[in-house]
Structures are given as C-alpha cells and as structure tokens.
XYZ file of N, CA and C in Angstrom:
363
model
N 95.141 99.017 113.333
C 95.606 98.368 112.120
C 97.036 98.797 111.829
N 97.871 97.816 111.549
C 99.263 98.069 111.186
C 99.538 97.380 109.858
N 100.244 98.060 109.001
C 100.632 97.474 107.712
C 102.138 97.579 107.526
N 102.709 96.522 106.974
C 104.102 96.536 106.536
C 104.087 96.349 105.026
N 104.655 97.311 104.319
C 104.643 97.265 102.860
C 106.083 97.194 102.356
N 106.387 96.105 101.654
C 107.735 95.881 101.126
C 107.816 96.330 99.679
N 109.030 96.657 99.270
C 109.285 96.994 97.876
C 110.753 96.709 97.566
N 111.053 96.606 96.273
C 112.442 96.488 95.872
C 112.868 95.136 95.359
N 111.991 94.153 95.398
C 112.358 92.843 94.871
C 112.447 92.860 93.359
N 112.891 91.734 92.801
C 112.975 91.643 91.351
C 113.923 90.562 90.906
N 114.293 90.633 89.632
C 115.186 89.666 89.011
C 116.549 90.312 88.813
N 117.590 89.586 89.206
C 118.946 90.105 89.077
C 119.885 88.954 88.749
N 120.961 89.262 88.062
C 121.954 88.230 87.767
C 122.848 87.981 88.973
N 123.420 86.805 89.027
C 124.352 86.469 90.101
C 125.476 87.504 90.138
N 125.812 87.912 91.368
C 126.829 88.944 91.548
C 126.265 90.344 91.643
N 124.990 90.479 91.306
C 124.354 91.786 91.327
C 123.860 92.175 92.709
N 123.158 93.320 92.762
C 122.673 93.857 94.023
C 121.201 94.249 93.917
N 120.534 94.202 95.044
C 119.159 94.705 95.178
C 119.028 95.337 96.556
N 118.101 96.291 96.661
C 117.812 96.903 97.955
C 116.324 96.781 98.239
N 116.004 96.118 99.344
C 114.618 95.979 99.775
C 114.290 97.049 100.809
N 113.053 97.505 100.756
C 112.554 98.457 101.747
C 111.259 97.932 102.340
N 111.000 98.297 103.583
C 109.747 97.912 104.241
C 109.320 99.045 105.158
N 108.160 99.615 104.868
C 107.644 100.728 105.658
C 106.452 100.277 106.491
N 106.493 100.581 107.766
C 105.384 100.270 108.670
C 104.506 101.505 108.823
N 103.205 101.285 108.816
C 102.269 102.395 108.966
C 101.035 101.930 109.731
N 100.260 102.911 110.204
C 99.033 102.579 110.929
C 99.133 102.991 112.384
N 98.464 102.213 113.224
C 98.370 102.506 114.656
C 99.631 102.008 115.370
N 100.681 102.830 115.355
C 101.975 102.450 115.898
C 102.366 103.378 117.030
N 102.643 102.794 118.215
C 103.197 103.575 119.309
C 104.718 103.454 119.324
N 105.182 102.232 119.190
C 106.625 102.004 119.215
C 106.958 100.724 118.451
N 108.103 100.732 117.771
C 108.590 99.553 117.073
C 109.864 99.078 117.743
N 109.927 97.794 118.027
C 111.131 97.213 118.613
C 111.979 96.646 117.481
N 112.309 95.400 117.528
C 113.157 94.792 116.512
C 112.434 94.695 115.169
N 113.170 94.996 114.110
C 112.678 94.807 112.748
C 113.617 93.829 112.041
N 113.092 93.137 111.057
C 113.957 92.170 110.396
C 113.435 91.696 109.062
N 114.255 90.880 108.430
C 113.922 90.253 107.156
C 114.061 88.746 107.283
N 113.109 88.049 106.713
C 113.119 86.601 106.630
C 112.898 86.229 105.170
N 113.204 84.989 104.838
C 112.967 84.547 103.462
C 112.502 83.099 103.439
N 111.796 82.779 102.370
C 111.294 81.415 102.203
C 111.422 81.029 100.746
N 112.227 79.994 100.503
C 112.387 79.450 99.165
C 111.397 78.298 98.988
N 111.028 77.958 97.759
C 110.070 76.869 97.526
C 110.538 75.586 98.191
N 109.629 74.969 98.950
C 109.929 73.708 99.613
C 110.703 73.842 100.908
N 111.051 75.075 101.268
C 111.821 75.298 102.496
C 110.997 76.040 103.528
N 111.449 75.967 104.763
C 110.815 76.746 105.819
C 111.306 78.193 105.758
N 110.509 79.073 106.326
C 110.924 80.466 106.411
C 112.135 80.559 107.350
N 113.145 81.317 106.925
C 114.359 81.430 107.725
C 114.738 82.890 107.940
N 115.432 83.123 109.026
C 115.890 84.468 109.346
C 117.009 84.880 108.397
N 116.955 86.123 107.950
C 118.032 86.695 107.138
C 118.834 87.678 107.996
N 118.133 88.644 108.577
C 118.810 89.654 109.396
C 117.787 90.378 110.249
N 118.246 90.835 111.422
C 117.403 91.649 112.284
C 118.193 92.860 112.770
N 117.446 93.882 113.209
C 118.079 95.090 113.736
C 117.197 95.654 114.843
N 117.826 95.991 115.970
C 117.081 96.542 117.081
C 116.890 98.052 116.896
N 116.122 98.622 117.791
C 115.886 100.068 117.759
C 117.187 100.850 117.825
N 118.163 100.303 118.531
C 119.428 101.004 118.728
C 120.493 100.597 117.708
N 120.093 99.801 116.715
C 121.001 99.498 115.622
C 121.848 98.252 115.781
N 121.541 97.443 116.766
C 122.279 96.185 116.928
C 121.750 95.186 115.908
N 122.662 94.613 115.129
C 122.262 93.747 114.023
C 122.628 92.290 114.266
N 121.919 91.438 113.570
C 122.171 89.999 113.624
C 121.925 89.456 112.224
N 122.834 88.603 111.729
C 122.735 88.073 110.376
C 122.812 86.559 110.369
N 122.132 85.953 109.418
C 122.346 84.548 109.139
C 123.752 84.383 108.574
N 124.375 83.256 108.881
C 125.744 83.020 108.416
C 125.838 83.094 106.893
N 124.805 82.658 106.224
C 124.830 82.572 104.764
C 124.851 83.944 104.078
N 124.490 85.000 104.803
C 124.438 86.331 104.191
C 125.427 87.320 104.802
N 126.124 86.886 105.835
C 127.098 87.786 106.464
C 128.111 88.247 105.427
N 128.511 89.494 105.531
C 129.497 90.120 104.642
C 128.950 90.387 103.244
N 127.690 90.030 102.986
C 127.079 90.340 101.679
C 125.861 91.250 101.828
N 125.071 91.052 102.890
C 123.852 91.816 103.105
C 124.063 92.805 104.255
N 123.388 93.938 104.160
C 123.435 94.939 105.221
C 122.013 95.376 105.550
N 121.644 95.233 106.825
C 120.332 95.683 107.276
C 120.498 97.040 107.960
N 119.531 97.913 107.727
C 119.541 99.236 108.361
C 118.099 99.678 108.574
N 117.922 100.742 109.346
C 116.563 101.231 109.580
C 116.581 102.736 109.781
N 115.446 103.338 109.478
C 115.223 104.763 109.716
C 114.065 104.852 110.689
N 114.345 105.092 111.952
C 113.299 105.084 112.973
C 112.276 106.194 112.744
N 112.711 107.304 112.202
C 111.783 108.415 111.957
C 110.758 108.061 110.887
N 111.136 107.162 109.988
C 110.235 106.761 108.893
C 109.624 105.391 109.122
N 109.920 104.767 110.264
C 109.410 103.409 110.553
C 109.727 102.458 109.395
N 110.927 102.559 108.895
C 111.318 101.792 107.706
C 112.596 101.007 107.960
N 112.618 99.787 107.434
C 113.801 98.948 107.498
C 114.235 98.614 106.071
N 115.532 98.523 105.879
C 116.103 98.264 104.556
C 116.976 97.011 104.601
N 117.146 96.396 103.438
C 118.085 95.289 103.301
C 118.848 95.495 101.998
N 120.100 95.848 102.122
C 120.979 95.976 100.961
C 121.613 94.615 100.708
N 121.341 94.053 99.538
C 121.831 92.720 99.213
C 122.849 92.823 98.090
N 124.076 92.448 98.390
C 125.169 92.507 97.435
C 125.685 91.100 97.128
N 126.414 90.987 96.050
C 127.004 89.699 95.653
C 125.969 88.588 95.712
N 124.834 88.828 95.122
C 123.734 87.877 95.195
C 124.070 86.570 94.491
N 123.556 85.478 95.059
C 123.776 84.135 94.541
C 122.424 83.514 94.188
N 122.425 82.544 93.293
C 121.151 81.878 92.960
C 120.444 81.308 94.195
N 121.205 80.870 95.183
C 120.588 80.317 96.392
C 119.927 81.371 97.276
N 120.084 82.644 96.936
C 119.365 83.709 97.641
C 117.935 83.872 97.106
N 117.608 83.175 96.040
C 116.277 83.263 95.464
C 115.231 82.803 96.472
N 114.252 83.656 96.718
C 113.224 83.366 97.715
C 112.226 84.522 97.744
N 111.144 84.308 98.473
C 110.262 85.411 98.834
C 110.784 85.987 100.145
N 111.008 87.284 100.157
C 111.546 87.950 101.337
C 110.417 88.673 102.079
N 110.351 88.418 103.386
C 109.298 88.981 104.220
C 109.895 89.929 105.257
N 109.243 91.044 105.421
C 109.601 91.999 106.464
C 108.849 91.634 107.743
N 109.484 91.837 108.869
C 108.879 91.547 110.166
C 109.178 92.687 111.130
N 108.220 93.003 112.003
C 108.446 94.043 113.001
C 107.654 93.731 114.259
N 108.264 93.993 115.394
C 107.585 93.869 116.686
C 107.071 95.247 117.060
N 105.739 95.378 117.124
C 105.105 96.687 117.258
C 104.107 96.682 118.405
N 104.099 97.777 119.168
C 103.056 97.956 120.172
C 102.225 99.174 119.782
N 100.908 99.059 120.026
C 99.985 100.094 119.576
C 99.788 101.195 120.597
N 99.990 100.875 121.891
C 99.867 101.865 122.959
C 101.000 101.656 123.953
N 101.123 102.578 124.903
C 102.188 102.500 125.902
C 102.079 101.219 126.726
N 100.872 100.827 127.091
C 100.682 99.679 127.970
C 100.546 98.355 127.213
N 100.435 98.408 125.907
C 100.214 97.177 125.132
C 101.488 96.338 125.070
N 101.308 95.067 124.769
C 102.439 94.189 124.497
C 102.869 94.347 123.042
N 104.100 93.943 122.772
C 104.554 93.932 121.386
C 103.937 92.736 120.657
N 103.537 92.966 119.420
C 103.024 91.904 118.564
C 103.852 91.869 117.291
N 103.989 90.664 116.744
C 104.710 90.498 115.480
C 103.799 90.811 114.300
N 104.303 91.603 113.377
C 103.602 91.887 112.130
C 104.498 91.486 110.959
N 103.844 91.081 109.868
C 104.560 90.621 108.679
C 104.082 91.377 107.453
N 105.018 91.590 106.531
C 104.659 92.126 105.237
C 104.128 91.019 104.338
N 103.722 91.412 103.143
C 103.110 90.455 102.210
C 104.156 89.651 101.445
N 105.393 90.062 101.501
C 106.467 89.355 100.817
C 106.789 89.961 99.466
N 108.068 89.901 99.114
C 108.509 90.382 97.809
C 109.477 89.351 97.216
N 109.282 89.037 95.954
C 110.073 87.986 95.311
C 111.441 88.520 94.897
N 112.467 87.763 95.241
C 113.828 88.027 94.768
C 114.291 86.799 94.002
N 114.663 86.999 92.756
C 115.126 85.908 91.913
C 116.511 86.247 91.388
N 117.453 85.335 91.640
C 118.835 85.535 91.196
C 119.152 84.479 90.149
N 119.450 84.924 88.953
C 119.741 83.996 87.861
C 121.249 83.731 87.800
N 121.575 82.518 87.375
C 122.998 82.134 87.304
C 123.602 82.486 85.952
C-alpha cells in the first residue's frame, strides 16, 4: 500500500503565494519522477510540473517563472511553491509519483486525493 497525502491548498488573492506539499508513505522501495497536475472544472487534468530523482524539472508554459517544484528524497516529499498566483490557476491540484515497491517490480503511478487552490481576483 502506498499513499500520497497533499497539504497546503486554500484561498488566496491574485498575486499571492501558496506552497503545496505531498508526502509519499507505505511500501516504497524507490520513487522516480514526482509531479503536480491540476484540474479545473470542465477541463481535463493537465501537467503543472515534474521533477526527477536527480532534480531535473519540467514546467507547463503557463506556470514557468512563477512556480517552483522541489523534492526531499529523504522524506519522500515533493513541494510546489506557487507565486504570483492568477485566478486561472484555480483548480484541484494532484500529486503524482512513479513508485516501485521492490527491486524487481515495475514503477506504478500513484495519485494523491487532490487539494483545492482558489485564487480570487
């Protein structure tokens, strides 16, 4: 059993900042790429940012230069620092991680339960 637990969402005014956290726990041998996705009402889930084990990052164009993804491998935790927030950033944010349970196992995708981020204008 693997769990991803997110925290840090909430309501913020445009221009403000929030920091999301996601901690993975359970039967974990190794974690590969971790990331954040978001889904606004009526839209498909979209990639926000990802980070590899070695710290290589990838961002959606819409959040580049505003959001920063980071991770603490010792704590199996990924963070998303969101700055200069805009109303269009409003969405449910989901944590994602590729995790293998044993040395010989394949990596499987796991998802958190989601955390709401609302940016008021």
